[in-house]
Short mmCIF file of C-alpha atoms in Angstrom, two decimals:
data_model
loop_
_atom_site.label_atom_id
_atom_site.label_comp_id
_atom_site.label_asym_id
_atom_site.label_seq_id
_atom_site.Cartn_x
_atom_site.Cartn_y
_atom_site.Cartn_z
CA UNK Q 26 0.00 0.00 0.00
CA UNK Q 27 1.32 3.41 -0.96
CA UNK Q 28 1.78 5.97 1.79
CA UNK Q 29 -0.25 8.52 -0.20
CA UNK Q 30 -2.98 7.74 -2.72
CA UNK Q 31 -4.24 10.26 -5.24
CA UNK Q 32 -6.56 9.74 -8.20
CA UNK Q 33 -4.58 10.66 -11.34
CA UNK Q 34 -7.64 11.90 -13.22
CA UNK Q 35 -7.80 13.58 -15.60
CA UNK Q 36 -10.55 15.72 -14.19
CA UNK Q 37 -12.32 17.97 -16.67
CA UNK Q 38 -14.69 20.69 -15.48
CA UNK Q 39 -16.33 23.77 -17.02
CA UNK Q 40 -15.10 27.22 -16.08
CA UNK Q 41 -16.71 28.46 -12.87
CA UNK Q 42 -17.20 24.99 -11.39
CA UNK Q 43 -16.15 24.01 -7.88
CA UNK Q 44 -13.33 21.50 -8.03
CA UNK Q 45 -12.64 18.94 -5.35
CA UNK Q 46 -9.28 17.18 -5.26
CA UNK Q 47 -8.54 14.50 -2.70
CA UNK Q 48 -5.83 12.32 -1.22
CA UNK Q 49 -5.85 9.53 1.30
CA UNK Q 50 -2.91 8.40 3.37
CA UNK Q 51 -1.99 5.56 5.65
CA UNK Q 52 0.53 6.97 8.14
CA UNK Q 53 -1.14 8.59 11.13
CA UNK Q 54 2.14 10.27 12.07
CA UNK Q 55 1.88 12.81 9.24
CA UNK Q 56 1.69 16.32 10.68
CA UNK Q 57 2.12 18.68 7.75
CA UNK Q 58 -0.12 18.65 4.68
CA UNK Q 59 0.49 20.50 1.46
CA UNK Q 60 -0.98 21.03 -1.96
CA UNK Q 61 1.15 21.90 -4.95
CA UNK Q 62 0.19 23.06 -8.42
CA UNK Q 63 2.43 22.03 -11.27
CA UNK Q 64 2.10 23.45 -14.74
CA UNK Q 65 3.48 21.35 -17.56
CA UNK Q 66 7.27 21.09 -17.39
CA UNK Q 67 7.48 23.58 -14.52
CA UNK Q 68 8.43 23.23 -10.89
CA UNK Q 69 5.69 22.41 -8.34
CA UNK Q 70 4.38 25.55 -6.69
CA UNK Q 71 3.27 25.42 -3.07
CA UNK Q 72 -0.39 26.42 -2.91
CA UNK Q 73 -1.54 25.50 0.56
CA UNK Q 74 0.13 24.32 3.73
CA UNK Q 75 -1.66 23.16 6.84
CA UNK Q 76 -0.49 21.73 10.10
CA UNK Q 77 -2.62 18.96 11.63
CA UNK Q 78 -6.40 18.89 11.17
CA UNK Q 79 -8.72 21.65 10.09
CA UNK Q 80 -9.48 24.01 7.25
CA UNK Q 81 -7.45 26.73 5.64
CA UNK Q 82 -8.71 29.20 3.09
CA UNK Q 83 -6.70 31.34 0.70
CA UNK Q 84 -8.68 33.18 -1.92
CA UNK Q 85 -10.45 30.64 -4.13
CA UNK Q 86 -8.61 27.73 -2.51
CA UNK Q 87 -9.63 25.83 0.62
CA UNK Q 88 -7.62 22.98 2.07
CA UNK Q 89 -9.18 20.51 4.48
CA UNK Q 90 -7.47 17.91 6.61
CA UNK Q 91 -9.37 15.13 8.36
CA UNK Q 92 -6.80 13.18 10.35
CA UNK Q 93 -9.39 10.81 11.78
CA UNK Q 94 -10.23 9.63 8.26
CA UNK Q 95 -6.69 10.14 6.91
CA UNK Q 96 -8.15 12.23 4.12
CA UNK Q 97 -7.21 15.62 2.74
CA UNK Q 98 -8.97 17.78 0.18
CA UNK Q 99 -8.36 20.86 -1.89
CA UNK Q 100 -11.37 22.83 -3.10
CA UNK Q 101 -11.10 25.37 -5.89
CA UNK Q 102 -14.02 27.77 -6.21
CA UNK Q 103 -14.91 29.58 -9.43
CA UNK Q 104 -12.36 27.55 -11.35
CA UNK Q 105 -10.57 29.27 -14.22
CA UNK Q 106 -8.80 27.92 -17.31
CA UNK Q 107 -5.57 29.11 -15.72
CA UNK Q 108 -6.17 26.54 -12.95
CA UNK Q 109 -5.56 23.78 -15.50
CA UNK Q 110 -2.54 21.96 -14.14
CA UNK Q 111 -1.54 18.89 -12.19
CA UNK Q 112 -2.23 19.12 -8.46
CA UNK Q 113 -0.02 17.19 -6.09
CA UNK Q 114 -0.80 16.50 -2.48
CA UNK Q 115 2.07 16.03 -0.06
CA UNK Q 116 2.49 15.30 3.59
CA UNK Q 117 5.38 15.00 5.94
CA UNK Q 118 6.70 13.60 9.16
CA UNK Q 119 10.47 14.01 9.02
CA UNK Q 120 10.21 13.03 5.37
CA UNK Q 121 8.03 14.19 2.52
CA UNK Q 122 5.57 11.93 0.72
CA UNK Q 123 3.89 12.97 -2.51
CA UNK Q 124 0.78 11.80 -4.27
CA UNK Q 125 1.12 11.00 -7.95
CA UNK Q 126 -0.89 14.08 -8.93
CA UNK Q 127 -4.34 14.78 -10.38
CA UNK Q 128 -4.48 16.40 -13.78
CA UNK Q 129 -7.15 19.11 -13.92
CA UNK Q 130 -8.53 20.67 -17.08
CA UNK Q 131 -10.83 23.66 -16.76
CA UNK Q 132 -12.67 24.25 -20.02
CA UNK Q 133 -13.59 27.82 -21.03
CA UNK A 23 9.50 32.85 -7.53
CA UNK A 24 10.18 30.17 -4.90
CA UNK A 25 13.70 31.42 -4.17
CA UNK A 26 15.23 28.08 -5.16
CA UNK A 27 17.57 28.41 -8.14
CA UNK A 28 18.59 25.58 -10.41
CA UNK A 29 21.08 25.54 -13.25
CA UNK A 30 21.22 24.67 -16.04
CA UNK A 31 17.57 24.86 -17.11
CA UNK A 32 18.12 22.59 -20.08
CA UNK A 33 20.86 20.09 -20.84
CA UNK A 34 21.31 17.79 -23.82
CA UNK A 35 24.02 15.18 -23.73
CA UNK A 36 24.92 11.73 -25.00
CA UNK A 37 24.78 8.32 -23.42
CA UNK A 38 27.78 7.50 -21.28
CA UNK A 39 28.45 11.13 -20.40
CA UNK A 40 28.46 12.82 -17.01
CA UNK A 41 26.61 15.97 -15.99
CA UNK A 42 26.34 18.12 -12.89
CA UNK A 43 23.17 19.90 -11.84
CA UNK A 44 23.38 22.75 -9.40
CA UNK A 45 20.94 24.06 -6.83
CA UNK A 46 20.92 27.11 -4.57
CA UNK A 47 18.31 26.79 -1.82
CA UNK A 48 16.17 29.60 -0.45
CA UNK A 49 18.07 31.96 1.77
CA UNK A 50 18.42 30.40 5.22
CA UNK A 51 17.08 26.96 4.27
CA UNK A 52 19.34 24.18 5.51
CA UNK A 53 17.72 21.19 3.81
CA UNK A 54 18.05 20.40 0.13
CA UNK A 55 16.15 17.65 -1.62
CA UNK A 56 16.58 16.22 -5.11
CA UNK A 57 13.71 14.71 -7.08
CA UNK A 58 13.45 13.12 -10.49
CA UNK A 59 10.32 13.41 -12.61
CA UNK A 60 10.09 11.44 -15.83
CA UNK A 61 7.52 12.36 -18.48
CA UNK A 62 4.00 12.29 -17.00
CA UNK A 63 5.29 10.54 -13.90
CA UNK A 64 5.22 11.48 -10.25
CA UNK A 65 8.07 12.90 -8.24
CA UNK A 66 10.70 10.33 -7.29
CA UNK A 67 12.72 11.27 -4.24
CA UNK A 68 16.44 10.84 -4.77
CA UNK A 69 18.31 12.25 -1.79
CA UNK A 70 18.20 14.83 0.99
CA UNK A 71 20.96 16.86 2.61
CA UNK A 72 20.69 18.82 5.82
CA UNK A 73 23.35 21.37 6.64
CA UNK A 74 25.98 19.58 4.60
CA UNK A 75 25.24 16.04 5.68
CA UNK A 76 23.30 13.33 3.90
CA UNK A 77 20.00 12.93 5.71
CA UNK A 78 17.93 10.50 3.67
CA UNK A 79 18.27 8.45 0.53
CA UNK A 80 15.53 7.45 -1.83
CA UNK A 81 15.61 5.73 -5.18
CA UNK A 82 18.97 7.09 -6.19
CA UNK A 83 21.04 5.02 -8.59
CA UNK A 84 24.66 4.23 -7.80
CA UNK A 85 25.63 6.19 -10.92
CA UNK A 86 24.19 9.29 -9.27
CA UNK A 87 25.73 11.17 -6.37
CA UNK A 88 25.14 14.45 -4.62
CA UNK A 89 26.68 16.75 -2.09
CA UNK A 90 25.86 19.90 -0.19
CA UNK A 91 28.59 22.46 0.27
CA UNK A 92 29.34 24.74 3.25
CA UNK A 93 27.51 27.62 1.55
CA UNK A 94 24.48 25.23 1.39
CA UNK A 95 24.30 24.96 -2.36
CA UNK A 96 24.02 21.44 -3.67
CA UNK A 97 25.10 19.54 -6.74
CA UNK A 98 23.69 16.36 -8.23
CA UNK A 99 26.14 14.41 -10.36
CA UNK A 100 24.81 11.98 -12.93
CA UNK A 101 27.32 9.69 -14.63
CA UNK A 102 27.35 6.95 -17.26
CA UNK A 103 24.12 8.44 -18.52
CA UNK A 104 21.49 6.24 -20.13
CA UNK A 105 18.51 7.14 -22.28
CA UNK A 106 16.22 6.41 -19.34
CA UNK A 107 17.86 9.15 -17.27
CA UNK A 108 16.15 11.74 -19.44
CA UNK A 109 13.86 13.57 -17.03
CA UNK A 110 13.22 16.74 -15.12
CA UNK A 111 15.40 17.00 -12.03
CA UNK A 112 14.04 19.20 -9.28
CA UNK A 113 15.76 20.61 -6.29
CA UNK A 114 13.70 21.69 -3.29
CA UNK A 115 14.57 23.30 -0.02
CA UNK A 116 12.89 23.48 3.34
CA UNK A 117 13.15 25.73 6.33
CA UNK A 118 15.52 26.23 9.11
CA UNK A 119 14.35 23.27 11.17
CA UNK A 120 14.48 19.67 10.10
CA UNK A 121 10.78 19.04 10.45
CA UNK A 122 9.19 22.06 8.87
CA UNK A 123 6.41 21.19 6.48
CA UNK A 124 6.98 23.71 3.73
CA UNK A 125 8.99 22.51 0.77
CA UNK A 126 9.82 24.91 -2.04
CA UNK A 127 10.83 23.73 -5.48
CA UNK A 128 13.04 25.19 -8.12
CA UNK A 129 12.04 25.30 -11.77
CA UNK A 130 14.01 22.17 -12.55
CA UNK A 131 16.77 21.08 -14.89
CA UNK A 132 15.54 19.28 -17.98
CA UNK A 133 18.00 16.59 -18.98
CA UNK A 134 17.82 14.96 -22.39
CA UNK A 135 20.11 12.02 -23.05
CA UNK A 136 20.50 11.12 -26.73
#
């Protein structure tokens, strides 16, 4: 079993839709949870960072962590074509573990 | 701009050759990580250095080696290159403590082996 599981997609949505991206994990020791956006052939860009459980909002992005279910989510409101990218979840406890990424396509 | 600088951005070389990729971490960051990403694949962790010392090793081939220098910049050396080594190589750095959760990536070095 992988430490971090993420549906690879692709996920295709119309512009303006609410997007939900998710990851599950197996190691209850994870303390830090991150979401990265990666445009094609570019470096991953840190979007959201949360410590332990709870919600964090930043503009159109909301990250949720449910440690009891070992489940994290990233919601994108009012999605835009410029949000089209691969989204990677990551978590850490002395070491970083990455999901394989979900490819998102927002259609104009 | 993440503050992590990688050079060169692009590199084309032949099989059997050796290349060196360079990374300057964000100012003040002590940890440097190297990742490999092949086309449409996930990030494969290669190796981590913390304040000049090797901290963790991932799926790094014996043909590959790395080091972190006293000024905290790092180099990844790839030798006896094979076609399958063609990939994006990312460097990332994290904060002043060993367990901080924020990891910042550079823009990568794209290696093409012909």
